[in-house]
Coordinates of C-alpha atoms and ligand atoms in Angstrom, one line a residue:
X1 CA -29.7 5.0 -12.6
X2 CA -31.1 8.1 -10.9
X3 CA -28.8 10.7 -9.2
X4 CA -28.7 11.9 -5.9
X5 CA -28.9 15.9 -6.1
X6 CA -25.6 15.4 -4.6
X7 CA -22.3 16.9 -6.2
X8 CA -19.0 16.0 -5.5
X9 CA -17.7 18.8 -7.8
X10 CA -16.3 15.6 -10.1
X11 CA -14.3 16.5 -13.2
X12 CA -12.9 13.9 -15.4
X13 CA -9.7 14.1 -16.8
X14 CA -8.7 10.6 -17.2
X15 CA -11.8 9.8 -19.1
X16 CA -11.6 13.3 -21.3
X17 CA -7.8 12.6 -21.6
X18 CA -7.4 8.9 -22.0
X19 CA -10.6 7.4 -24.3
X20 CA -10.5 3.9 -25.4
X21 CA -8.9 2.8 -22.2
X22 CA -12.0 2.2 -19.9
X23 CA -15.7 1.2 -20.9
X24 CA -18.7 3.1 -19.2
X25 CA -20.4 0.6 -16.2
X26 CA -22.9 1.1 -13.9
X27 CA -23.0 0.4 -9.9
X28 CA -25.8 -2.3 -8.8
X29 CA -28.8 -1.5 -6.9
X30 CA -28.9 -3.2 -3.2
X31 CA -31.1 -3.7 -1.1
X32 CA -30.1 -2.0 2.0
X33 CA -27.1 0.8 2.5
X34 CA -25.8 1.5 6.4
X35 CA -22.8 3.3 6.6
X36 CA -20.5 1.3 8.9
X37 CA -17.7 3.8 9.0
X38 CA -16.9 7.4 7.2
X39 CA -13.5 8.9 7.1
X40 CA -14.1 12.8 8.1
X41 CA -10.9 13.8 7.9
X42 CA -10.5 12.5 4.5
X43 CA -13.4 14.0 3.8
X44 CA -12.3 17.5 4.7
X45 CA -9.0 17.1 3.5
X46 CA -10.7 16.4 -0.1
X47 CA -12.8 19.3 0.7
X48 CA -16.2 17.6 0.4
X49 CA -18.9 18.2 2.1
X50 CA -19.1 15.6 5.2
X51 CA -21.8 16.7 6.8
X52 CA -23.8 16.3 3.5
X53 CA -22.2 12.7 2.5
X54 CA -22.3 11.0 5.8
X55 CA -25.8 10.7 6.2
X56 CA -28.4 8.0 5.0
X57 CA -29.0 10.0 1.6
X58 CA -25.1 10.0 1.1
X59 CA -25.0 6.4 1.9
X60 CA -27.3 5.7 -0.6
X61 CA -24.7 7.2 -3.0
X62 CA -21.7 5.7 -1.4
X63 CA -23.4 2.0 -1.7
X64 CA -23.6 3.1 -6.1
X65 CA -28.0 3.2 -5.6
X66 CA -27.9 6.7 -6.2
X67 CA -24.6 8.7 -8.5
X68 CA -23.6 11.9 -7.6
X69 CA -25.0 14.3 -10.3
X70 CA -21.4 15.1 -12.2
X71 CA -20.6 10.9 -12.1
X72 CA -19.5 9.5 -15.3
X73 CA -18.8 6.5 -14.1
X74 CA -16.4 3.6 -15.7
X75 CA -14.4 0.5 -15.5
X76 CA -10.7 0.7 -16.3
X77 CA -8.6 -1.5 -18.4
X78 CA -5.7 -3.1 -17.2
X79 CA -3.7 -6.3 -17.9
X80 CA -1.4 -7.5 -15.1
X81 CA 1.8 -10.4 -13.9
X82 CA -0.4 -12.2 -11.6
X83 CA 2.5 -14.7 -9.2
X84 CA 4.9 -14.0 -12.6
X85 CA 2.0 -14.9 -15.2
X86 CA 0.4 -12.9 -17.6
X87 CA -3.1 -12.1 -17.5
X88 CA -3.9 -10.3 -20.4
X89 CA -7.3 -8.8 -19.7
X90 CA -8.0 -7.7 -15.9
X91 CA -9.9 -4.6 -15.4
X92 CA -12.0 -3.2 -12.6
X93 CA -14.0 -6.2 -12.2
X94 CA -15.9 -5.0 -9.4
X95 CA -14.5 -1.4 -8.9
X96 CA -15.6 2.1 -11.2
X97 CA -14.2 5.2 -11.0
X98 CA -16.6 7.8 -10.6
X99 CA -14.4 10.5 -11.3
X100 CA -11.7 12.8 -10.0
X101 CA -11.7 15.3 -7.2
X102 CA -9.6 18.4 -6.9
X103 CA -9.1 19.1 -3.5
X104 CA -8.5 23.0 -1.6
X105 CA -4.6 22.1 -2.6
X106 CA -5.4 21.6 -6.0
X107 CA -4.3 18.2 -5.5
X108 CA -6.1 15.6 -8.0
X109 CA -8.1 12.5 -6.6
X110 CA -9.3 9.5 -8.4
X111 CA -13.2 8.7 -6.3
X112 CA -13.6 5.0 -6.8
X113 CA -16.4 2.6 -5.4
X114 CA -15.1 -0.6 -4.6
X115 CA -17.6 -4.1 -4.5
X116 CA -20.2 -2.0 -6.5
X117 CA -20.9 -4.7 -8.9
X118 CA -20.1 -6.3 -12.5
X119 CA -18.6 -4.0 -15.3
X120 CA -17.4 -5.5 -18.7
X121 CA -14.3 -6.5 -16.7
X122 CA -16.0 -9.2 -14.4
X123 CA -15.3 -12.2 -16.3
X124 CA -16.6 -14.8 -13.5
X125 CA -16.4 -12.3 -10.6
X126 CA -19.9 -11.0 -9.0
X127 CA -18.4 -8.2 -8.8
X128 CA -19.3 -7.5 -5.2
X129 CA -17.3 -7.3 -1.6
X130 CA -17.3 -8.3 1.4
X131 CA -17.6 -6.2 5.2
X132 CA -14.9 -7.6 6.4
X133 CA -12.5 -7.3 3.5
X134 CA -13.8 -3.6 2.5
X135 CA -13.0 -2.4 6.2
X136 CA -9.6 -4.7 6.1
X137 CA -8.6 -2.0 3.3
X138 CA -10.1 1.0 5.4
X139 CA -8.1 0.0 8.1
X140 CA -4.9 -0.5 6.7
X141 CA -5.3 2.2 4.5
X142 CA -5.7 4.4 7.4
X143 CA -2.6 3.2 9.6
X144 CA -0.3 3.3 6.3
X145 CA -1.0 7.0 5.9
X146 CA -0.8 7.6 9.8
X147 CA 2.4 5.7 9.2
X148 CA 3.7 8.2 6.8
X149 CA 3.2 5.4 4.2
X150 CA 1.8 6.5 0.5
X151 CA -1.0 5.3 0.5
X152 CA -4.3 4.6 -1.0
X153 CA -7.0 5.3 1.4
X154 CA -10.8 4.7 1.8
X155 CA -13.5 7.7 2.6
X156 CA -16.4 5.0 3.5
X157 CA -17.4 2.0 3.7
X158 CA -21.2 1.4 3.7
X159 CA -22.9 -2.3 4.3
X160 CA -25.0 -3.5 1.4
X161 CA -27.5 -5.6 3.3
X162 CA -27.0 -8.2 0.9
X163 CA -25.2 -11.5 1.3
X164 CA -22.3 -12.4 -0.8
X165 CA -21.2 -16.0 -1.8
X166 CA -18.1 -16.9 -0.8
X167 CA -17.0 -19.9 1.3
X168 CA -19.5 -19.0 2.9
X169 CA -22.1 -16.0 2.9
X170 CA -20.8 -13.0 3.9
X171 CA -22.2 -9.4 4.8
X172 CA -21.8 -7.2 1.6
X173 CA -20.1 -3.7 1.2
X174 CA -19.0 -1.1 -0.6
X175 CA -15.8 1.0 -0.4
X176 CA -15.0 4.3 -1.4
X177 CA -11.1 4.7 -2.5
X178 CA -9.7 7.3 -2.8
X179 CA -6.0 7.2 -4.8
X180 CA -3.7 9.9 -7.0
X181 CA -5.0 7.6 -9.4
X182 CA -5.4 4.2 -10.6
X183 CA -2.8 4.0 -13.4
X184 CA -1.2 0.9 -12.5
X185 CA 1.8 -1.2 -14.6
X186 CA -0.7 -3.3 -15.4
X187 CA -2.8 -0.1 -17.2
X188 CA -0.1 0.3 -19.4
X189 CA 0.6 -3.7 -20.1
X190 CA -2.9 -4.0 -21.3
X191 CA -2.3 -1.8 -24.4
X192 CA 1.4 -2.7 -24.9
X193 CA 0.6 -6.0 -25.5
X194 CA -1.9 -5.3 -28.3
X195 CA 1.0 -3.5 -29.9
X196 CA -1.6 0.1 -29.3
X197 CA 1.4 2.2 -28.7
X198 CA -0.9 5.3 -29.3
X199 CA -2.4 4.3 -26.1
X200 CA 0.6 3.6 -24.1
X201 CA 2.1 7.3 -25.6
X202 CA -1.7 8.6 -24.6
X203 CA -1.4 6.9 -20.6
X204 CA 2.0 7.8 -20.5
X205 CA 1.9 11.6 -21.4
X206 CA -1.5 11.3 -19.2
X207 CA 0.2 10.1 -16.1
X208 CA 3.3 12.2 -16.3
X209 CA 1.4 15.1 -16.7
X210 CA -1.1 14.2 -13.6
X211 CA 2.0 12.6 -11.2
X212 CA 4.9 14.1 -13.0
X213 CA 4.2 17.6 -13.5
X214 CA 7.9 18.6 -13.5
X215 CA 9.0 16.4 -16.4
X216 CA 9.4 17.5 -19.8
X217 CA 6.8 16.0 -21.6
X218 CA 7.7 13.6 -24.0
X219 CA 10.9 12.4 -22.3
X220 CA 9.3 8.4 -21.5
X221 CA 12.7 8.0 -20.0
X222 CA 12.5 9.9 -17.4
X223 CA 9.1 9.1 -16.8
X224 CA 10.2 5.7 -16.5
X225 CA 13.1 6.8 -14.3
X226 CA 10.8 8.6 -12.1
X227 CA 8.2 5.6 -11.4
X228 CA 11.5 3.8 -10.6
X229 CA 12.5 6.2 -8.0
X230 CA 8.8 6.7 -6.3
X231 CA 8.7 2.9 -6.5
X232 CA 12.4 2.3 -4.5
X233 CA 11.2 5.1 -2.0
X234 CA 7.8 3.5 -1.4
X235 CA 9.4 -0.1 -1.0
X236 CA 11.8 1.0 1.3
X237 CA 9.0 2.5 3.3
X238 CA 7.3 -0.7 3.3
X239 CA 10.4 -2.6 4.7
X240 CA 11.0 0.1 7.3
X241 CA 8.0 -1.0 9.1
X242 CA 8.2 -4.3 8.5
X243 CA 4.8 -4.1 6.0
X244 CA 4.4 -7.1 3.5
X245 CA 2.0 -6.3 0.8
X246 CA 1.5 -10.0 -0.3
X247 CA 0.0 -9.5 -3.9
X248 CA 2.3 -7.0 -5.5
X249 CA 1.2 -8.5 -9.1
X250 CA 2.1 -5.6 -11.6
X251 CA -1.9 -4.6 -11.9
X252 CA -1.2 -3.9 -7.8
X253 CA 1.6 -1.6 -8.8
X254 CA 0.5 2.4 -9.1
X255 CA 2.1 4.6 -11.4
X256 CA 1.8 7.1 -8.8
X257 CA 3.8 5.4 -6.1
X258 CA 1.1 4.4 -3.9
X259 CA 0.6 1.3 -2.0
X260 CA -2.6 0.0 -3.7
X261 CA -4.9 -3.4 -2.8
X262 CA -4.5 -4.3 0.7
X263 CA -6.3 -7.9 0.6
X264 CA -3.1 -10.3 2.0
X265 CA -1.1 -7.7 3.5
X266 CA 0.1 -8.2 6.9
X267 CA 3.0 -7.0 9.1
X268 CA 5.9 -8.9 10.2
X269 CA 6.3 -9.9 14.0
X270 CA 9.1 -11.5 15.0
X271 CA 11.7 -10.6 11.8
X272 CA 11.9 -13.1 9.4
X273 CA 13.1 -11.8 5.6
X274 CA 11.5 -14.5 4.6
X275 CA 7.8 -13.9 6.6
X276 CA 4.8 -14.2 4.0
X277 CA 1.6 -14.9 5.0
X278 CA -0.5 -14.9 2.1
X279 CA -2.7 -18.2 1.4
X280 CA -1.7 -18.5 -2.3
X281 CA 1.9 -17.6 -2.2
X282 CA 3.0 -20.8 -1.9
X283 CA 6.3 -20.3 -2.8
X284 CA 7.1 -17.0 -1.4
X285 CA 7.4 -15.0 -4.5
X286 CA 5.9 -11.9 -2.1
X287 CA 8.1 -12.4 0.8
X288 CA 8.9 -9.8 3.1
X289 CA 12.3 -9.6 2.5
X290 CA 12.1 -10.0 -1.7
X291 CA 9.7 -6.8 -2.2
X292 CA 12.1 -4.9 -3.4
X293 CA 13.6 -7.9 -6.2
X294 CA 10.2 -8.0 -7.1
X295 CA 9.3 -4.3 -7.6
X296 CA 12.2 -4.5 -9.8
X297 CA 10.9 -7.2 -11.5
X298 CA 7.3 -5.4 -11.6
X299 CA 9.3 -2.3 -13.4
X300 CA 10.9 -4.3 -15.9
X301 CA 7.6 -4.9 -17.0
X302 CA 6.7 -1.6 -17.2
X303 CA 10.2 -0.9 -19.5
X304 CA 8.6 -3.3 -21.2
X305 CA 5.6 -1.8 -22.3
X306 CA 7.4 1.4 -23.0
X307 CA 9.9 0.3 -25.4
X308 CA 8.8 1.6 -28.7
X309 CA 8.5 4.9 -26.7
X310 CA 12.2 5.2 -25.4
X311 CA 13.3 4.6 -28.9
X312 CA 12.4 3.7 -32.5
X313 CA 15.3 1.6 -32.5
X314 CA 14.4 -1.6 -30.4
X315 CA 18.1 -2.2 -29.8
X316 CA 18.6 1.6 -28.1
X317 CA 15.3 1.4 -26.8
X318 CA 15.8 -2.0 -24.7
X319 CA 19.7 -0.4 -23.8
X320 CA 17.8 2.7 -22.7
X321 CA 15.3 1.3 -20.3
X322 CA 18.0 -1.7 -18.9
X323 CA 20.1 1.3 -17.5
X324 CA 17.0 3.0 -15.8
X325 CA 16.3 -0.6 -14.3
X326 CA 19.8 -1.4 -13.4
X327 CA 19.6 2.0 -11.5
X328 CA 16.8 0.9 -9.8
X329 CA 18.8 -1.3 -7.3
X330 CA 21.1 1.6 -6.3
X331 CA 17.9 3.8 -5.7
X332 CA 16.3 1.2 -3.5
X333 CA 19.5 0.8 -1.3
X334 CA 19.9 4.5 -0.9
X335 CA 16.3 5.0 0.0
X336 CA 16.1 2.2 2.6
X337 CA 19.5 3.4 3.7
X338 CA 18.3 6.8 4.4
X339 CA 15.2 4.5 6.3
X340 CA 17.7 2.8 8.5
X341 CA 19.4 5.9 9.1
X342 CA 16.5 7.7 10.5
X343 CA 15.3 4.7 12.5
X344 CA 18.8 4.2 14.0
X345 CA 19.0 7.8 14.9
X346 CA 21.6 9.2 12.7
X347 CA 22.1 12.4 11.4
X348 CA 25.0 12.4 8.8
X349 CA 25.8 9.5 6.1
X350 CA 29.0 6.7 6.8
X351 CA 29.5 3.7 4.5
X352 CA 29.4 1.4 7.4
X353 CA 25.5 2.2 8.6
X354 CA 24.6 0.0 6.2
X355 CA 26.4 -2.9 7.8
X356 CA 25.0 -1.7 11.2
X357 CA 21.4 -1.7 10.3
X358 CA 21.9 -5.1 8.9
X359 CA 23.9 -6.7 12.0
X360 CA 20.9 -5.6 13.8
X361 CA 18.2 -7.5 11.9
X362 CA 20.5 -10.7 12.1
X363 CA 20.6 -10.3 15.3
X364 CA 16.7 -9.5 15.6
X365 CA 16.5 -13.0 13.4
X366 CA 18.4 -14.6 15.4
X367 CA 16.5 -13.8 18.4
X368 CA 13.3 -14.1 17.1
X369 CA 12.8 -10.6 18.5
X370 CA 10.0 -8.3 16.9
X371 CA 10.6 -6.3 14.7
X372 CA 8.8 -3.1 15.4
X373 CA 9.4 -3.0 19.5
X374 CA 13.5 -4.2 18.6
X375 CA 13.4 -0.6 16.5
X376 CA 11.4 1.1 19.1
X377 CA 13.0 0.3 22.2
X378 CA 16.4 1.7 20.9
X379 CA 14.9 5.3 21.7
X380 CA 15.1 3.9 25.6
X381 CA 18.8 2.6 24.6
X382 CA 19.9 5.9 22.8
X383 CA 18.5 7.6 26.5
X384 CA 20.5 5.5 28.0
X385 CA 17.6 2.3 29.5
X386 CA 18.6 -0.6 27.8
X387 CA 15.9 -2.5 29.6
X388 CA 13.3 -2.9 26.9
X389 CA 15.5 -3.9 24.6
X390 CA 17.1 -6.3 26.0
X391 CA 13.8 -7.9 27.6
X392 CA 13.5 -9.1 23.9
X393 CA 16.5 -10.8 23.3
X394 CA 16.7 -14.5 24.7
X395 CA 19.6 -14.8 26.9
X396 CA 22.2 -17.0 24.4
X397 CA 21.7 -13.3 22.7
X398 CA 23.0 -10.5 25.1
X399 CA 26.6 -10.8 24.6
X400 CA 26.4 -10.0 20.4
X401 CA 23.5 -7.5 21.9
X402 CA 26.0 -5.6 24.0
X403 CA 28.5 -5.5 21.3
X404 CA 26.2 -4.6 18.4
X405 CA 25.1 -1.9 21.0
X406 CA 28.6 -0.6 21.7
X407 CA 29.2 -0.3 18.0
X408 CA 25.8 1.6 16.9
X409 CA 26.9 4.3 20.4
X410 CA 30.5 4.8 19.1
X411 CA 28.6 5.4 15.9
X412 CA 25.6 7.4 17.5
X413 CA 27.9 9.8 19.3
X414 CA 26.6 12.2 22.5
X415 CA 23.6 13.7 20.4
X416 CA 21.4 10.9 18.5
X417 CA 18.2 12.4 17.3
X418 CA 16.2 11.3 19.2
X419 CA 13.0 13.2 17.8
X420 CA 13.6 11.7 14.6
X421 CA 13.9 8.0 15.6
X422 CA 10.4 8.5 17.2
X423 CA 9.1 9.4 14.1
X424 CA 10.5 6.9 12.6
X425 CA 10.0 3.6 14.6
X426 CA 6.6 3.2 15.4
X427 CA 5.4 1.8 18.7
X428 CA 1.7 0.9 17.2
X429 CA 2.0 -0.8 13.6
X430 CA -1.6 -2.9 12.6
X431 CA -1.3 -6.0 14.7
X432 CA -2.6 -8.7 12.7
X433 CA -4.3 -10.6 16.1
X434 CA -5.8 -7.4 16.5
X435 CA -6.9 -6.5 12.8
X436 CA -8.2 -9.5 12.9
X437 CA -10.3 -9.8 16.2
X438 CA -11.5 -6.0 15.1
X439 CA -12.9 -7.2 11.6
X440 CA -14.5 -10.2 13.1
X441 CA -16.2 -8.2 15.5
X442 CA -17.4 -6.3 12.5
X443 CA -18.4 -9.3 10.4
X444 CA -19.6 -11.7 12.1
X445 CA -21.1 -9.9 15.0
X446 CA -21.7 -6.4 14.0
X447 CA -20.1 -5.0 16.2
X448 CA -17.7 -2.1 15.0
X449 CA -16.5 -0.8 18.4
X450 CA -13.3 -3.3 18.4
X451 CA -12.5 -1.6 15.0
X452 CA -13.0 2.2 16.1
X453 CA -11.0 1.6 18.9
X454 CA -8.1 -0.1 16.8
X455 CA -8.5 2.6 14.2
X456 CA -8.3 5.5 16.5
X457 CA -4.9 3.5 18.5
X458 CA -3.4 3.9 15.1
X459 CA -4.0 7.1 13.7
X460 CA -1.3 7.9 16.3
X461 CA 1.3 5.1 15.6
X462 CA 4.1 7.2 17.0
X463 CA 2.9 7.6 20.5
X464 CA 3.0 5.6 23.4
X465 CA -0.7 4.4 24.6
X466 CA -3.1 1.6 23.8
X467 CA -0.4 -1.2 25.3
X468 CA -2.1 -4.2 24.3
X469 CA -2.4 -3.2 20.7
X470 CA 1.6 -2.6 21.2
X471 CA 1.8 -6.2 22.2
X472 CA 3.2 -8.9 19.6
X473 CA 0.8 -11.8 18.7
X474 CA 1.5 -15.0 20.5
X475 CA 3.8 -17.2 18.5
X476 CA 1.8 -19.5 17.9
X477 CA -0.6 -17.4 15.7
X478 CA 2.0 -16.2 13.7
X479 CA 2.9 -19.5 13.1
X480 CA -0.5 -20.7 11.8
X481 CA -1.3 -16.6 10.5
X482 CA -3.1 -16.8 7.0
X483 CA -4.3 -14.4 4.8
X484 CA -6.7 -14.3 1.6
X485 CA -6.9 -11.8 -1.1
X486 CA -10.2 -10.8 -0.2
X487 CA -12.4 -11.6 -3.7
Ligands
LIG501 P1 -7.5 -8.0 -6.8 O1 -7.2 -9.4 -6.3 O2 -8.5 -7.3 -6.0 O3 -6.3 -7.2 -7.1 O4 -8.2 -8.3 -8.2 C1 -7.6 -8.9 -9.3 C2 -8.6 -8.9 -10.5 O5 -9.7 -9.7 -10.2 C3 -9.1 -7.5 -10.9 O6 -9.3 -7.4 -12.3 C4 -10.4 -7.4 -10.2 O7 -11.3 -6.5 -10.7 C5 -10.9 -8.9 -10.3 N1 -11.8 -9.3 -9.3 C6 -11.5 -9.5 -8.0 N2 -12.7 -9.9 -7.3 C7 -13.7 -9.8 -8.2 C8 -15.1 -10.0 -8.1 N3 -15.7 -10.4 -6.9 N4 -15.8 -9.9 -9.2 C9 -15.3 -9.5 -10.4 N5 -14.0 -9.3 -10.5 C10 -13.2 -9.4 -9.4
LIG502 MG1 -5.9 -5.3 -7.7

């Protein structure tokens, strides 16, 4: 593999620090690299040279032809719950992490081509990806962060020229991701069940010293305690805009508190706890309204493979890390509290909010009203124009509207923040009609102008412009709305 002359200024800590968890891989050649779209402001933020990497040399680097010169590139280990069942040996099938970037904040990022081709980890996979997927996680990644949203996001994704099998053939691509890291719950499953416990220790201390800088090292409880935490605040975030993840198997769970892997995602329309859109969740394990049950569940998991840390004693160890769990619940409902708060513009705390916020999604459910426009058109309410709001809710509706309405003003009182529930109810959230029209247009017709338009709409999700991306699908697509998990 030759290099490019180009450096990213790469340093390697994970692979320096955490040996024996990763084997060295190598991207494959193709045939023809075109940059489809680059992410400038990521790339400044990172502190990389754009003008440099956005050009037909840098694509050549961002399709894995050419490495940067301080690349040591390799495929992570990982293990993972895939729909509750345990997969031993995952692994970055057709992912490798270049190495890690520290940005002008000092701020660590992992630099990760995505659809680069097989590593050790492949089993059956060809390793590669597809345009439309690879721009699918661009996109998304993009209106998550504009979103507020932690998020994984993408700095590139380049066209191969080559044609991958699927269904049928599709465009290739490559994506550049960029994350705090890719420690997942599945990393540290891998080792914990081949009983390495040096490893786990080795990931552990690893991660809490990259994402957890103000713990003592050495106190695994806390760690744990502190996944917990970032995990409850990210899941609340993900219900507060109505965001289903769709695959949140525990090798799609960061360490860091990132949302990670955005092949079935989608975002709820009308509200519905039970929306899910995924193809393969059959059963509805990944259901909107069970995310947080299941990051719970995802946790345990991670308890799991941190016993023999918490204590040499199994018995204290497994007492240990249920309480940190069993606090986990009361996190969650606190975080999304606060959410609910925010969106229904109140300042100060009262038992009964909690009540509110949830006699206004029965009553959305009831309605069938959407989700993200029923949130945003209480600003209008809170200023005193009902009209919006109630132009959602069917008619059998009003009366419970006007009294849910009286209740949350007696409660909102002559000042409601009104700035703060802007920022917190979006009036543009990713539109899956429209993600999907925008990546088809990509695809299928190489065109990318749907998609910079779309991605451009929602890198301002809080203001008011672009009304048709503002507009809910028509029901019927909803209805019939699938998604895959983009292999
Ligand atoms: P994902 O669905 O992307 O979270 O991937 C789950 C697992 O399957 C990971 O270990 C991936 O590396 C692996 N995988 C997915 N697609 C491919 C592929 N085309 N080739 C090889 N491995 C893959
Ligand atoms: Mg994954």
């Amino acid at each position: 593999m030759s290099t490019s002359g180009i450096t990213l200024g790469l340093t390697h800590s994970f692979a320096e620090a955490c040996a024996g968890c990763y084997l060295p891989a190598q991207p494959a050649h193709v045939p023809q690299p075109r940059g489809l779209i680059f992410n400038r402001g990521l790339a400044q933020a990172l502190g990389l040279d754009a003008d440099a990497l956005f050009t037909e040399q840098g694509a050549e680097l961002l399709a894995g032809n050419v490495l940067p010169t301080d690349a040591q590139p390799l495929a992570q280990a990982y293990a993972g719950h895939q729909f509750g069942n345990f997969a031993p040996q995952l692994g970055d099938g057709r992912a490798l992490l270049l190495g890690e970037v520290v940005d002008p904040k000092g701020q660590r990022w992992d630099v990760q081509l995505k659809g680069s081709g097989q590593t050790s980890f492949s089993r059956r996979g060809d390793g590669k990806a597809a345009v439309g997927p690879m721009l699918r996680e661009y996109l998304l990644g993009e209106a998550m962060f504009h979103l507020g949203v932690p998020t994984t996001r993408a700095l590139a994704v380049v066209a191969t020229g080559e044609a991958v099998r699927r269904e049928r053939a599709l465009p290739g691509a490559v994506l550049t991701r960029i994350a705090a890291s890719h420690l997942r719950v599945g990393t540290f499953e891998y080792f914990a069940a081949r009983q390495d416990t040096a490893r786990v220790r080795q990931l552990a201390d690893y991660s809490m010293r990259r994402h957890y800088p103000e713990l003592n090292a050495g106190d695994y409880a806390d760690f744990l305690r502190a996944v917990c935490v970032r995990q409850a605040r990210l899941v609340a975030r993900w219900m507060a805009i109505g965001f289903i993840h769709g695959v949140m198997n525990t090798d799609n769970m960061t360490i860091s508190g990132e949302t990670i892997d955005y092949g079935p995602c989608a975002f709820i329309e009308h509200y519905h706890p039970k929306a899910v859109f995924s193809s393969i969740d059959e059963l509805g394990r990944y259901a909107y309204g069970r995310q947080p049950n299941i990051a719970r569940w995802n946790l345990t998991r991670l308890a799991e493979a941190l016993l023999p840390l918490l204590d040499t004693d199994e018995t204290r160890a497994v007492d240990i890390a249920s309480r940190i769990i069993a606090d986990f619940q009361t996190q969650y409902q606190s975080a999304w509290c606060d959410e609910m708060r925010r969106k229904l513009g109140l300042r100060d705390e009262v038992k009964a909010d909690e009540a509110l916020a949830q006699d206004f999604l029965a009553l959305m459910e009831t309605a069938q009203a959407d989700f993200t426009l029923s949130w945003r058109y209480l600003i209008d309410a809170a200023a005193g124009d009902e009209t919006r709001l109630r132009s959602l809710f069917p008619a059998p509706t009003q009366t419970e509207l006007s009294h849910w309405l009286t209740r949350w003003r007696q409660r909102l009182g002559d000042a409601p923040d009104l700035v703060a529930m802007r920022r917190a109810n979006p009036y543009l959230i990713p539109r899956n009609h429209q993600v999907e029209a925008a990546l088809t247009a990509a695809s299928d017709h190489n065109d990318l102008a749907p998609f910079r338009s779309l991605l451009a709409a929602l890198s301002q999700p809080f203001d008011e412009h672009h009304q048709a991306y503002a507009t809910p699908a028509p029901r019927d697509y909803t209805a019939q709305y699938c998604t895959y998990c983009g292999t």
